[in-house]
Tab-separated table of C-alpha atoms in Angstrom:
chain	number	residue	atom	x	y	z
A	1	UNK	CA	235.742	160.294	33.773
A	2	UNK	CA	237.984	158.749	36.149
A	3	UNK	CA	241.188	156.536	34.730
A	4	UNK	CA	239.159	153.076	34.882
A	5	UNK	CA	236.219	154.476	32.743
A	6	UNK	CA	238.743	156.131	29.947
A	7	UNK	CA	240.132	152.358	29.880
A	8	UNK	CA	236.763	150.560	29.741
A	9	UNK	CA	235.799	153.265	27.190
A	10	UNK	CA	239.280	152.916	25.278
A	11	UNK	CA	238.483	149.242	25.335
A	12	UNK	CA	235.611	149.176	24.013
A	13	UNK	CA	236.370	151.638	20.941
A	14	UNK	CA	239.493	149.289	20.468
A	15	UNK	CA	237.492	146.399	20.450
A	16	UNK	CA	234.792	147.584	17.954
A	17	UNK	CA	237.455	148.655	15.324
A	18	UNK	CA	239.656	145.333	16.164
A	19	UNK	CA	235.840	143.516	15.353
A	20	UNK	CA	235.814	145.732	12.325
A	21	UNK	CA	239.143	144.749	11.193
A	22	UNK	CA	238.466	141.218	11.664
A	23	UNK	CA	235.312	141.299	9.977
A	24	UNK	CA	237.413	142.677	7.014
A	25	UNK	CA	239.814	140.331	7.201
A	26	UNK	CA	237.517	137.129	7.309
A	27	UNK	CA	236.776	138.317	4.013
A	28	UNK	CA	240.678	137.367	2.900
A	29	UNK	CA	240.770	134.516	4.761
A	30	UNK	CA	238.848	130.948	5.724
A	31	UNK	CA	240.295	130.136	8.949
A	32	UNK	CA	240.049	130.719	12.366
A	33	UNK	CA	242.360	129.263	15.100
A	34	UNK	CA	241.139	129.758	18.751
A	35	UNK	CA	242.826	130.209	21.926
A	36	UNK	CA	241.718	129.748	25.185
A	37	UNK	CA	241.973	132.293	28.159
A	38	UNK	CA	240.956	131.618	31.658
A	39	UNK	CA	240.759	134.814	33.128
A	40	UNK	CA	238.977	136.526	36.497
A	41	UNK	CA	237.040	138.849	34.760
A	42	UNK	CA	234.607	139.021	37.243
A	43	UNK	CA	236.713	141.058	39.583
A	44	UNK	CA	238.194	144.745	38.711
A	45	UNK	CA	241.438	143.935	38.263
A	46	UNK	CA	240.987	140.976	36.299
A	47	UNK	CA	239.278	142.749	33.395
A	48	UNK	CA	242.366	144.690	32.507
A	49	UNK	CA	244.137	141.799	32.363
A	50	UNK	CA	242.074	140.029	29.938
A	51	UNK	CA	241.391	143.242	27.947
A	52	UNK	CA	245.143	143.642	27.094
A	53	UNK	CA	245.322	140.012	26.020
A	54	UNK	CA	242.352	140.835	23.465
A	55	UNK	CA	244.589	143.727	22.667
A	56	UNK	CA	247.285	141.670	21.559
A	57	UNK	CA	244.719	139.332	19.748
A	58	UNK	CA	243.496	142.550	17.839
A	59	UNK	CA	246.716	143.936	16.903
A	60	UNK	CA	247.739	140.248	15.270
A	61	UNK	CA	244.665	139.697	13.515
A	62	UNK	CA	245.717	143.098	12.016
A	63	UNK	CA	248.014	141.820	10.402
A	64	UNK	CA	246.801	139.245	8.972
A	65	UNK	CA	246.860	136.311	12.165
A	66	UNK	CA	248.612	133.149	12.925
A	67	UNK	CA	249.510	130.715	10.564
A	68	UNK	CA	247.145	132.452	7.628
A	69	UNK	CA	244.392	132.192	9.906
A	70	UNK	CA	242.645	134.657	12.015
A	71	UNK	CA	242.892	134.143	16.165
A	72	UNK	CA	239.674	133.978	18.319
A	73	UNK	CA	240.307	134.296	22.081
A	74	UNK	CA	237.796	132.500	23.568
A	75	UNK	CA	237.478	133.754	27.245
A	76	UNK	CA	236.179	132.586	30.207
A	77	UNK	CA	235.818	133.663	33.656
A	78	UNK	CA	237.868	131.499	36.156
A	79	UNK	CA	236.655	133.951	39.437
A	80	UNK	CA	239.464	133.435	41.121
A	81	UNK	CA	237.907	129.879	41.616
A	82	UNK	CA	239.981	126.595	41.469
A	83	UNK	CA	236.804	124.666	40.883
A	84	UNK	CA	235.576	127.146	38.030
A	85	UNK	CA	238.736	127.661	36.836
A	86	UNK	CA	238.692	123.889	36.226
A	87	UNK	CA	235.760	123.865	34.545
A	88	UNK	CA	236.111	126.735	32.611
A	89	UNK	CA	239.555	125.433	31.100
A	90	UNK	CA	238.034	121.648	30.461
A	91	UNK	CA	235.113	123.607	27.961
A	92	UNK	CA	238.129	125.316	26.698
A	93	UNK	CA	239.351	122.216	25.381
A	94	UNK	CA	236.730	119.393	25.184
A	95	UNK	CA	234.307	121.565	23.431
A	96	UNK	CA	236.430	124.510	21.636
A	97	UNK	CA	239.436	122.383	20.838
A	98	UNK	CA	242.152	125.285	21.750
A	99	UNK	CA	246.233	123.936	21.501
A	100	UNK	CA	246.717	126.972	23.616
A	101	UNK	CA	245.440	128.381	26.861
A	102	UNK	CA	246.223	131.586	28.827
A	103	UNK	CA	246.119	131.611	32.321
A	104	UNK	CA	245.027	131.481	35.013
A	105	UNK	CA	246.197	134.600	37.570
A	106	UNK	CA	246.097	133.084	41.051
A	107	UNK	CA	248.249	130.103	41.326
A	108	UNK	CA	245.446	128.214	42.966
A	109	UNK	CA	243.491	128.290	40.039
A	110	UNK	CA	246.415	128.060	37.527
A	111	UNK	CA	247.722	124.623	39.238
A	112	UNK	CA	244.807	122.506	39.074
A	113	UNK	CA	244.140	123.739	35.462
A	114	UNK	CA	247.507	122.560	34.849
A	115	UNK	CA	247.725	119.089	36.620
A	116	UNK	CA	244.250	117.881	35.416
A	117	UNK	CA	243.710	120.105	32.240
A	118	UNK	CA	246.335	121.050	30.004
A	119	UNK	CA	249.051	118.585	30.882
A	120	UNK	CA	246.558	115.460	30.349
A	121	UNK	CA	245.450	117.204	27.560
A	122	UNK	CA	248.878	117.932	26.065
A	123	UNK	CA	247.454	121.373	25.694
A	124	UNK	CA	250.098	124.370	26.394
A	125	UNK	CA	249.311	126.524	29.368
A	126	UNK	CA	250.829	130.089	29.404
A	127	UNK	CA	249.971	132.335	33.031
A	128	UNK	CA	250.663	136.083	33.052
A	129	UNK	CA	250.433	135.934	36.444
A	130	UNK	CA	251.150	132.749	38.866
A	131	UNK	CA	254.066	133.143	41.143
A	132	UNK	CA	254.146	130.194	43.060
A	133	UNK	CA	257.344	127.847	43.134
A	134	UNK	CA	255.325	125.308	43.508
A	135	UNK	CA	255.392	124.581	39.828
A	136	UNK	CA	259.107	124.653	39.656
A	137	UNK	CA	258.917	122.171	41.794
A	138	UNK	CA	256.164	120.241	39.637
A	139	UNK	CA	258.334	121.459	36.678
A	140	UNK	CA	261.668	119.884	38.200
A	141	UNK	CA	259.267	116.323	38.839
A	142	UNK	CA	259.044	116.305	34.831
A	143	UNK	CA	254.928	116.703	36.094
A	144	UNK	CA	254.264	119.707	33.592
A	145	UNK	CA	255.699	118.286	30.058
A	146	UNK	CA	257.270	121.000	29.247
A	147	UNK	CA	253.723	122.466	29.010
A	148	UNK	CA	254.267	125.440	31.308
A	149	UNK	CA	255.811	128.715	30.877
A	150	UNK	CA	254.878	131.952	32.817
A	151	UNK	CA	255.587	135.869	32.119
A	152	UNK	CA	255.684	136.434	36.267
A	153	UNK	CA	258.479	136.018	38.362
A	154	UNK	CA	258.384	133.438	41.095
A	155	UNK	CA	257.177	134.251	45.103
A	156	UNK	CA	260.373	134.562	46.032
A	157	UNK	CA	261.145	137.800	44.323
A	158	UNK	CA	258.191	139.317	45.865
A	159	UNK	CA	258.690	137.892	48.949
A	160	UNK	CA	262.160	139.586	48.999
A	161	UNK	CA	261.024	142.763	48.188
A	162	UNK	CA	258.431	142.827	51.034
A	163	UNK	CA	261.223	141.511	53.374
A	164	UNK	CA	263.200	144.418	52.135
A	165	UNK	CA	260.717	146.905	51.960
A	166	UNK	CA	260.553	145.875	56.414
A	167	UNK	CA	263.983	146.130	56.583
A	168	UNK	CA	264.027	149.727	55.132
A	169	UNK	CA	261.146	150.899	57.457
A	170	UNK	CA	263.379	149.534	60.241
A	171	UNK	CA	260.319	147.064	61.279
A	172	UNK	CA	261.303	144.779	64.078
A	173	UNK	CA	258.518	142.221	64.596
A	174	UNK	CA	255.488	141.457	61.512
A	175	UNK	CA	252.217	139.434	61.818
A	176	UNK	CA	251.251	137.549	58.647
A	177	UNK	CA	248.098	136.998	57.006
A	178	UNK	CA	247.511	135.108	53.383
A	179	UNK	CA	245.414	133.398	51.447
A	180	UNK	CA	244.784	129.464	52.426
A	181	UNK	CA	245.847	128.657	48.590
A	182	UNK	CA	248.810	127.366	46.286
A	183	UNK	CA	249.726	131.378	45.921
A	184	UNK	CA	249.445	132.626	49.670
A	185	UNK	CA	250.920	129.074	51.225
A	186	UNK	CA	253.897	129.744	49.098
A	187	UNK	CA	254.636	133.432	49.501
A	188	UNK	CA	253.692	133.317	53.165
A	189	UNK	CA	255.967	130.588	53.783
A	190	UNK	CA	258.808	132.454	51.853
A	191	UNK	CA	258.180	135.973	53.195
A	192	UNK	CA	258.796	134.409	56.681
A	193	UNK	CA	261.876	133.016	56.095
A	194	UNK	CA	263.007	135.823	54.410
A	195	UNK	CA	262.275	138.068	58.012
A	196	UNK	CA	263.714	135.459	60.048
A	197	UNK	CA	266.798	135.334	58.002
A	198	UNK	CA	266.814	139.627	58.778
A	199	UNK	CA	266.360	138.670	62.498
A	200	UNK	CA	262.450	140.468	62.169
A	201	UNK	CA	259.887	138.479	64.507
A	202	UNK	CA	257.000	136.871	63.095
A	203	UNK	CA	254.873	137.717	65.396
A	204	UNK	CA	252.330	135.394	64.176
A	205	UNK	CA	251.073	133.616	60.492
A	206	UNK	CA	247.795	132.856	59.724
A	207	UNK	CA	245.831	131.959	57.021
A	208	UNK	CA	242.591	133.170	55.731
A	209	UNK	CA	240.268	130.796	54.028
A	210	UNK	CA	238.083	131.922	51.097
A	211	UNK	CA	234.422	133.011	51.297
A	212	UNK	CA	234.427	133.035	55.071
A	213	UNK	CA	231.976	135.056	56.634
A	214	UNK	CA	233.908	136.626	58.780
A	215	UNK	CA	237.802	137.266	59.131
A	216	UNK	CA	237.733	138.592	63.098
A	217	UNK	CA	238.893	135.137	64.791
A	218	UNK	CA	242.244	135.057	62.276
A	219	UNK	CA	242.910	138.806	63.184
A	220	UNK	CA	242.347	138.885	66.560
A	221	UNK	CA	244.951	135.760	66.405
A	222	UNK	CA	247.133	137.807	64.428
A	223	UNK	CA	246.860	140.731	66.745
A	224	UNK	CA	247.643	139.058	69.654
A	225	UNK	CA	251.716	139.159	69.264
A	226	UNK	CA	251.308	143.213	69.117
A	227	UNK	CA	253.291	143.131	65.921
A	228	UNK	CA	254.742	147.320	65.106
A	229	UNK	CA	253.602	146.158	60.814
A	230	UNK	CA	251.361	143.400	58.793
A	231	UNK	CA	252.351	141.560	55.811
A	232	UNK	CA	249.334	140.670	53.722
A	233	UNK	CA	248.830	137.909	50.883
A	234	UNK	CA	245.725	138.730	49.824
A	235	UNK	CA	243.243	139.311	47.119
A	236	UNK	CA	241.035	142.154	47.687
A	237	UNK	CA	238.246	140.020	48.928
A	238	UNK	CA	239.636	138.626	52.023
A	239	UNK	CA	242.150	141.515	52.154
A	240	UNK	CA	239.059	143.976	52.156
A	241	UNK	CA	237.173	141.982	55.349
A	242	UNK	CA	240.591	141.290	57.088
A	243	UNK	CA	241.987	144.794	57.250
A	244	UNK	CA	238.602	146.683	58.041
A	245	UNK	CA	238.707	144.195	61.114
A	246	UNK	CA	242.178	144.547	61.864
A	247	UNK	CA	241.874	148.085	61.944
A	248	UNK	CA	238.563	148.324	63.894
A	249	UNK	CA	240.451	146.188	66.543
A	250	UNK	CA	243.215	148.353	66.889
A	251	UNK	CA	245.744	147.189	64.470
A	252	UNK	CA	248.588	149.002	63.241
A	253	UNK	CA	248.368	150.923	59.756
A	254	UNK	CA	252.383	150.052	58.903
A	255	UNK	CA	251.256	147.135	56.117
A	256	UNK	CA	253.073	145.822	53.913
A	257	UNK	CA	250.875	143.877	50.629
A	258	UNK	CA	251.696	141.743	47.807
A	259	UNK	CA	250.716	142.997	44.515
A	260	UNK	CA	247.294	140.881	44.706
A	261	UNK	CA	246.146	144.020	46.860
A	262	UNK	CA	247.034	146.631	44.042
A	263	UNK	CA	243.730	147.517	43.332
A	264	UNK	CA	241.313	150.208	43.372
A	265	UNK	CA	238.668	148.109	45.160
A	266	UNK	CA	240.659	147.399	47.835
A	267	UNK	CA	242.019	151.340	48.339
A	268	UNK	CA	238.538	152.058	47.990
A	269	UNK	CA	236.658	149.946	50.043
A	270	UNK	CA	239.154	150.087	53.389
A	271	UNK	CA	239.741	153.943	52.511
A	272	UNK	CA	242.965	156.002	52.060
A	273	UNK	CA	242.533	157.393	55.123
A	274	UNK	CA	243.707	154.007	56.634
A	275	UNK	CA	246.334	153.028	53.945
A	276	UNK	CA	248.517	156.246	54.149
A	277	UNK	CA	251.061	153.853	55.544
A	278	UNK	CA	251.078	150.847	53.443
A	279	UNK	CA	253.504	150.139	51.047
A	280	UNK	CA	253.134	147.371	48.209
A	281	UNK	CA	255.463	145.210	45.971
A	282	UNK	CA	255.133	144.116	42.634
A	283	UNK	CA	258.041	142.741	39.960
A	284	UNK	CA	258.105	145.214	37.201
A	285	UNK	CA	259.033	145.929	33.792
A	286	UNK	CA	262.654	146.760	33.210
A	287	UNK	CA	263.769	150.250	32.800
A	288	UNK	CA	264.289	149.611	28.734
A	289	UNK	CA	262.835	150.784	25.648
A	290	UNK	CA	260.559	148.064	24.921
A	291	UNK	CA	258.580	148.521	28.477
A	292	UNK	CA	258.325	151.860	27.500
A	293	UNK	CA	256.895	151.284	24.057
A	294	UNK	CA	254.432	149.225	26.262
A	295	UNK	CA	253.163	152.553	28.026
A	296	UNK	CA	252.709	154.185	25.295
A	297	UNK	CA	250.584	151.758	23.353
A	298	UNK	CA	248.287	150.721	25.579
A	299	UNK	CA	248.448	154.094	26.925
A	300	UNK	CA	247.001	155.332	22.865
A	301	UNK	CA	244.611	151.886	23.148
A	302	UNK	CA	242.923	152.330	26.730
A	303	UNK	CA	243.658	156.430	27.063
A	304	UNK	CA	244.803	155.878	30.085
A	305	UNK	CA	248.433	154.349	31.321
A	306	UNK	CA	248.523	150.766	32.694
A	307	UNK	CA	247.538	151.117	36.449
A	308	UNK	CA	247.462	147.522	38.339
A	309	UNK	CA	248.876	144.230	38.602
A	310	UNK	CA	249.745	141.339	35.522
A	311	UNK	CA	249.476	144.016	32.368
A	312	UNK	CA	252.477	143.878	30.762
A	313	UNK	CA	252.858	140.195	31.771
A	314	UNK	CA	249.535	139.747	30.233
A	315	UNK	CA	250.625	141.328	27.170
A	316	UNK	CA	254.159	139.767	26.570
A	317	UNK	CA	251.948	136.171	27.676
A	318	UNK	CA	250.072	136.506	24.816
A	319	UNK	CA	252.282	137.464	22.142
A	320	UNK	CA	254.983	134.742	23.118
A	321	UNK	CA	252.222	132.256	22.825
A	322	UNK	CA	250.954	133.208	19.396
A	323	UNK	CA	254.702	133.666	18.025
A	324	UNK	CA	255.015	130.062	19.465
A	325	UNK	CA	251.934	129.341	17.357
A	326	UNK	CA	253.169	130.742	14.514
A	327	UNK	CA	256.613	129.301	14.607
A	328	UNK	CA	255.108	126.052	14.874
A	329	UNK	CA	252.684	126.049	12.098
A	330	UNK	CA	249.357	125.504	11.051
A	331	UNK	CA	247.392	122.648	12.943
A	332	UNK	CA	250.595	122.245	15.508
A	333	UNK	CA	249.814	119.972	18.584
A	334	UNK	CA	250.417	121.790	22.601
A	335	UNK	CA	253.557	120.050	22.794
A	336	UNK	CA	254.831	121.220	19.328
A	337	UNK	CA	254.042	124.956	20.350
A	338	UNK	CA	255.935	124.277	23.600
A	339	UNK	CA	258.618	123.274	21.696
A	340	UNK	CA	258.908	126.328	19.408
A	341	UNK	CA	259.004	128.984	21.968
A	342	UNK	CA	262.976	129.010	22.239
A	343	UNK	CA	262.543	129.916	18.586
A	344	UNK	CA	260.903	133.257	19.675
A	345	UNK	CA	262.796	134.068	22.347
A	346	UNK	CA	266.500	133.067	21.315
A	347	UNK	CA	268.996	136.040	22.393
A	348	UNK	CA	270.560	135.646	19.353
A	349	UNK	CA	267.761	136.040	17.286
A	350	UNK	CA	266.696	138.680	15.131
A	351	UNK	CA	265.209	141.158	17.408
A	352	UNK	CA	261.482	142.395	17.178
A	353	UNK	CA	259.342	144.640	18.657
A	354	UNK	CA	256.182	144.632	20.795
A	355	UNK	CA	253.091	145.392	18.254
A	356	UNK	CA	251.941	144.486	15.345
A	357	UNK	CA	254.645	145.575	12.990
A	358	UNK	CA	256.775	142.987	15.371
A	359	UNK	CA	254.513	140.215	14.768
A	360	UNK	CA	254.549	140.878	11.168
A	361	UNK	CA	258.549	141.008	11.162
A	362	UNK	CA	258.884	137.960	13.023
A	363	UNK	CA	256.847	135.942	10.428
A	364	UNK	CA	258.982	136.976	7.972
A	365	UNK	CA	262.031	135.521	9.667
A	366	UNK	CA	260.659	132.686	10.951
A	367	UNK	CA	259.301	131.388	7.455
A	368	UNK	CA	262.838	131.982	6.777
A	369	UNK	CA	264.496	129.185	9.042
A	370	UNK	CA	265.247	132.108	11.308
A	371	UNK	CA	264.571	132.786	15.135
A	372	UNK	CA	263.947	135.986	16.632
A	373	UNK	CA	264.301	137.531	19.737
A	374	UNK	CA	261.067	139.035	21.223
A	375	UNK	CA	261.488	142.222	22.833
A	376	UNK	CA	258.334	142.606	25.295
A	377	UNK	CA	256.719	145.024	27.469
A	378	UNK	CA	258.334	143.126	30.488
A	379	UNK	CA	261.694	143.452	28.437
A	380	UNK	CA	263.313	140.565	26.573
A	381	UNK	CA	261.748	137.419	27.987
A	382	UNK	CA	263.740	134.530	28.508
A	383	UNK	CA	262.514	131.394	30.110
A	384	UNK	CA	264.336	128.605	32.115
A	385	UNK	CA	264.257	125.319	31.690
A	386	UNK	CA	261.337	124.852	34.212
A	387	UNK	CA	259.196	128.057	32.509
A	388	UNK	CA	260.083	130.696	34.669
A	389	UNK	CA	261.336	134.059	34.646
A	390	UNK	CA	263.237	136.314	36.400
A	391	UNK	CA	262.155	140.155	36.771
A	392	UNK	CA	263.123	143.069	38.314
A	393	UNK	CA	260.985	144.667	41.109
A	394	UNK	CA	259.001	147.799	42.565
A	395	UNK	CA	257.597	149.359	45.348
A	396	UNK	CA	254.609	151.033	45.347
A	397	UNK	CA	251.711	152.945	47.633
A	398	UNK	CA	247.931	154.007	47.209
A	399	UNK	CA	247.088	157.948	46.237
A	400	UNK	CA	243.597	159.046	45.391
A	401	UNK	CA	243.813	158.869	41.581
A	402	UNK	CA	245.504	155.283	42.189
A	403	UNK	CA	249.132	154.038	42.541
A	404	UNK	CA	252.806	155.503	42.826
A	405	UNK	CA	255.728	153.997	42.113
A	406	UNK	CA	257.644	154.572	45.494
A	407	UNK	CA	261.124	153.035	44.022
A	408	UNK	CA	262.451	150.656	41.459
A	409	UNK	CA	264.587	147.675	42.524
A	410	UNK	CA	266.498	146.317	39.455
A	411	UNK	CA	267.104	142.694	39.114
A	412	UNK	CA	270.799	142.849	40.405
A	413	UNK	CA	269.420	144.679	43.570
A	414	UNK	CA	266.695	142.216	43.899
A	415	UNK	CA	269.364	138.914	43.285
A	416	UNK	CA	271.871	140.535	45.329
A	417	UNK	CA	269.389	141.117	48.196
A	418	UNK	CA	267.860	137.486	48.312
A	419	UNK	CA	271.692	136.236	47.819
A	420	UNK	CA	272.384	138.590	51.254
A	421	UNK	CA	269.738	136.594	52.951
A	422	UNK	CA	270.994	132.883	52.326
């Protein structure tokens, strides 16, 4: 059984005994809140994402839920689709009636959600996974309410890290491809400053529109400054069409790819062979206990250790929003949940772990007056005034039985690098 089939397998047991236990528990109780997720389940490594937000659903319910009432994460499949996305979220909360909504992953999808969904709805939007700075921006405007928080770093700390990782390989001149959305605009525009600003040529940028037939017009444009490496801003889709083309016409196999492209599918479907040069970046999980309590538990849940992008974001996504929910009570509004998640993440709270047992601490405390400092699988969260977070990073490459860290950046490398730049 290779490591994705022990996962969907340890998924599935999980679920069934967290069904079990909520069956049990209905029994106890009356009430059931729901949450909304809007989630790309349709794609291989959306599922994971999604299935470690159940996780964290499960291991609440456990313990006896939010509020006195049990949680049901209502999930839908955004596709990686703005339009879906959209329409997925507005059934989310015209029909279910959900305060709270996770999601989405691409920042295409997670922006119009936002601007004509949640915000209008005063409904409060947490994404494990968007990185664009275009909703700082939006943030900044006073566009998002206070609405908007996110468990992923911004572009910019990816972007650095690619820039870096160029630097390192002693790359001289870079073509750049990425997606024609919110997300790839953003990081492409970024990564190129960031080369510029190390005196590395781009060569060439161009962007690659979903759904297109065919990707050979964009890559032999990108080809045509005979760049020595490619920087990619893809999702496996595209990424999957573009670089069987690029290599087929000749391209070089010195890529560098954004952590949209850390996925079996992709490794897969182009073929090791051709990726034995390609290095990736990702933000990661600080070296601290609490990400490594993180391994281990989902490691127990889905017998298997988490292997792609958004996990322990998705995880520490989830549990901030239903702490929020619980700190602000039964039958709170979006905006009154908003309002309570400095109460779960104050550094000077009382600290609590990453599980169940956590939850069940922080309840405690909170019913208390109390706040309490959550202590995640992406370490201790804290978010700025616009929703974001900062994060260490990592770099990364393909093997056959799926992805090796290559080296850790810690966030005073990362900050000190991007400070190096400007």
């Amino acid at each position: 059984m290779n490591g994705n089939s022990m996962k969907r397998a340890g998924f599935a047991a999980g679920l069934a005994a967290g069904l079990m236990t909520l069956g049990n528990a209905a029994m106890a109780q009356d009430c059931t809140t729901k949450i909304g997720a809007v989630l790309p389940t349709s794609v291989d490594w959306g599922r994971p994402i999604a299935e470690t937000a159940q996780y964290v659903v499960d291991q609440v319910n456990e313990v006896g839920g939010v509020a006195g009432c049990q949680i049901e994460m209502v999930l839908r499949d955004s596709q990686v689709d703005p339009k879906v996305g959209v329409d997925a979220a507005k059934a989310l909360v015209d029909l279910d009636g959900v305060k709270v909504l996770l999601g989405a992953v691409s920042s295409g999808v997670s922006m119009p959600i936002l601007t004509s969904v949640t915000v209008p709805a005063g409904v409060m939007q947490m994404s494990c996974c968007s990185s664009s700075s275009a909703f700082t921006t939006l943030s900044e405007e006073g566009k998002t309410d206070g609405l908007w928080f996110r468990t992923f770093a911004t572009s910019g700390v990816q972007a650095a890290t690619g820039a870096m990782v160029a630097k390192e390989q002693g790359i001289t001149s870079i073509a750049i491809m990425y997606k024609n959305d919110d997300w790839g605009q953003d990081i492409g525009r970024i990564i190129a400053e960031d080369f510029a600003a190390l005196g590395i040529t781009v060569t060439g940028s161009v962007a690659l529109n979903d759904g297109a037939p065919s990707y050979r017009a964009e890559v032999t444009e990108a080809l045509r400054g005979q760049p020595e490496a490619l920087y990619l801003a893809l999702y496996p889709k595209e990424g999957i069409a573009a670089v069987r083309e690029w290599i087929s016409l000749g391209g070089t196999q010195k890529m560098i790819v954004a952590n949209a492209l850390k996925s079996d599918e992709f490794r897969d479907s182009v073929g090791l062979q051709f990726l034995g040069d390609t290095l990736g970046t990702d933000t990661a999980s600080p070296r601290v206990a609490s990400a490594d309590a993180f391994v281990t538990q989902y490691t127990d849940r889905f017998g298997g250790a988490p292997n792609g992008p958004g996990l322990a974001n998705s995880y520490d996504a989830t549990m901030i929003a239903l702490l929020a929910m619980e700190a602000a009570g039964a039958d709170a509004t979006g905006d009154e949940i908003a309002a309570a998640i400095p109460r779960v993440t104050d550094p000077n709270g009382t600290p609590i772990t990453a599980d169940g047992a956590g939850f069940a601490a922080a309840v405690d405390v909170l019913k208390a007056g109390g706040t309490v400092q959550y202590q995640g699988a992406t370490g201790n969260v804290r978010f700025d005034a616009n929703g974001d977070v900062s994060a260490p990073a990592v770099i990364w490459g393909f093997t056959e039985d799926g992805i090796e860290e290559k080296r850790y950046v810690s966030l005073e490398e990362v900050d000190a690098f991007i400070a190096s730049m400007n």
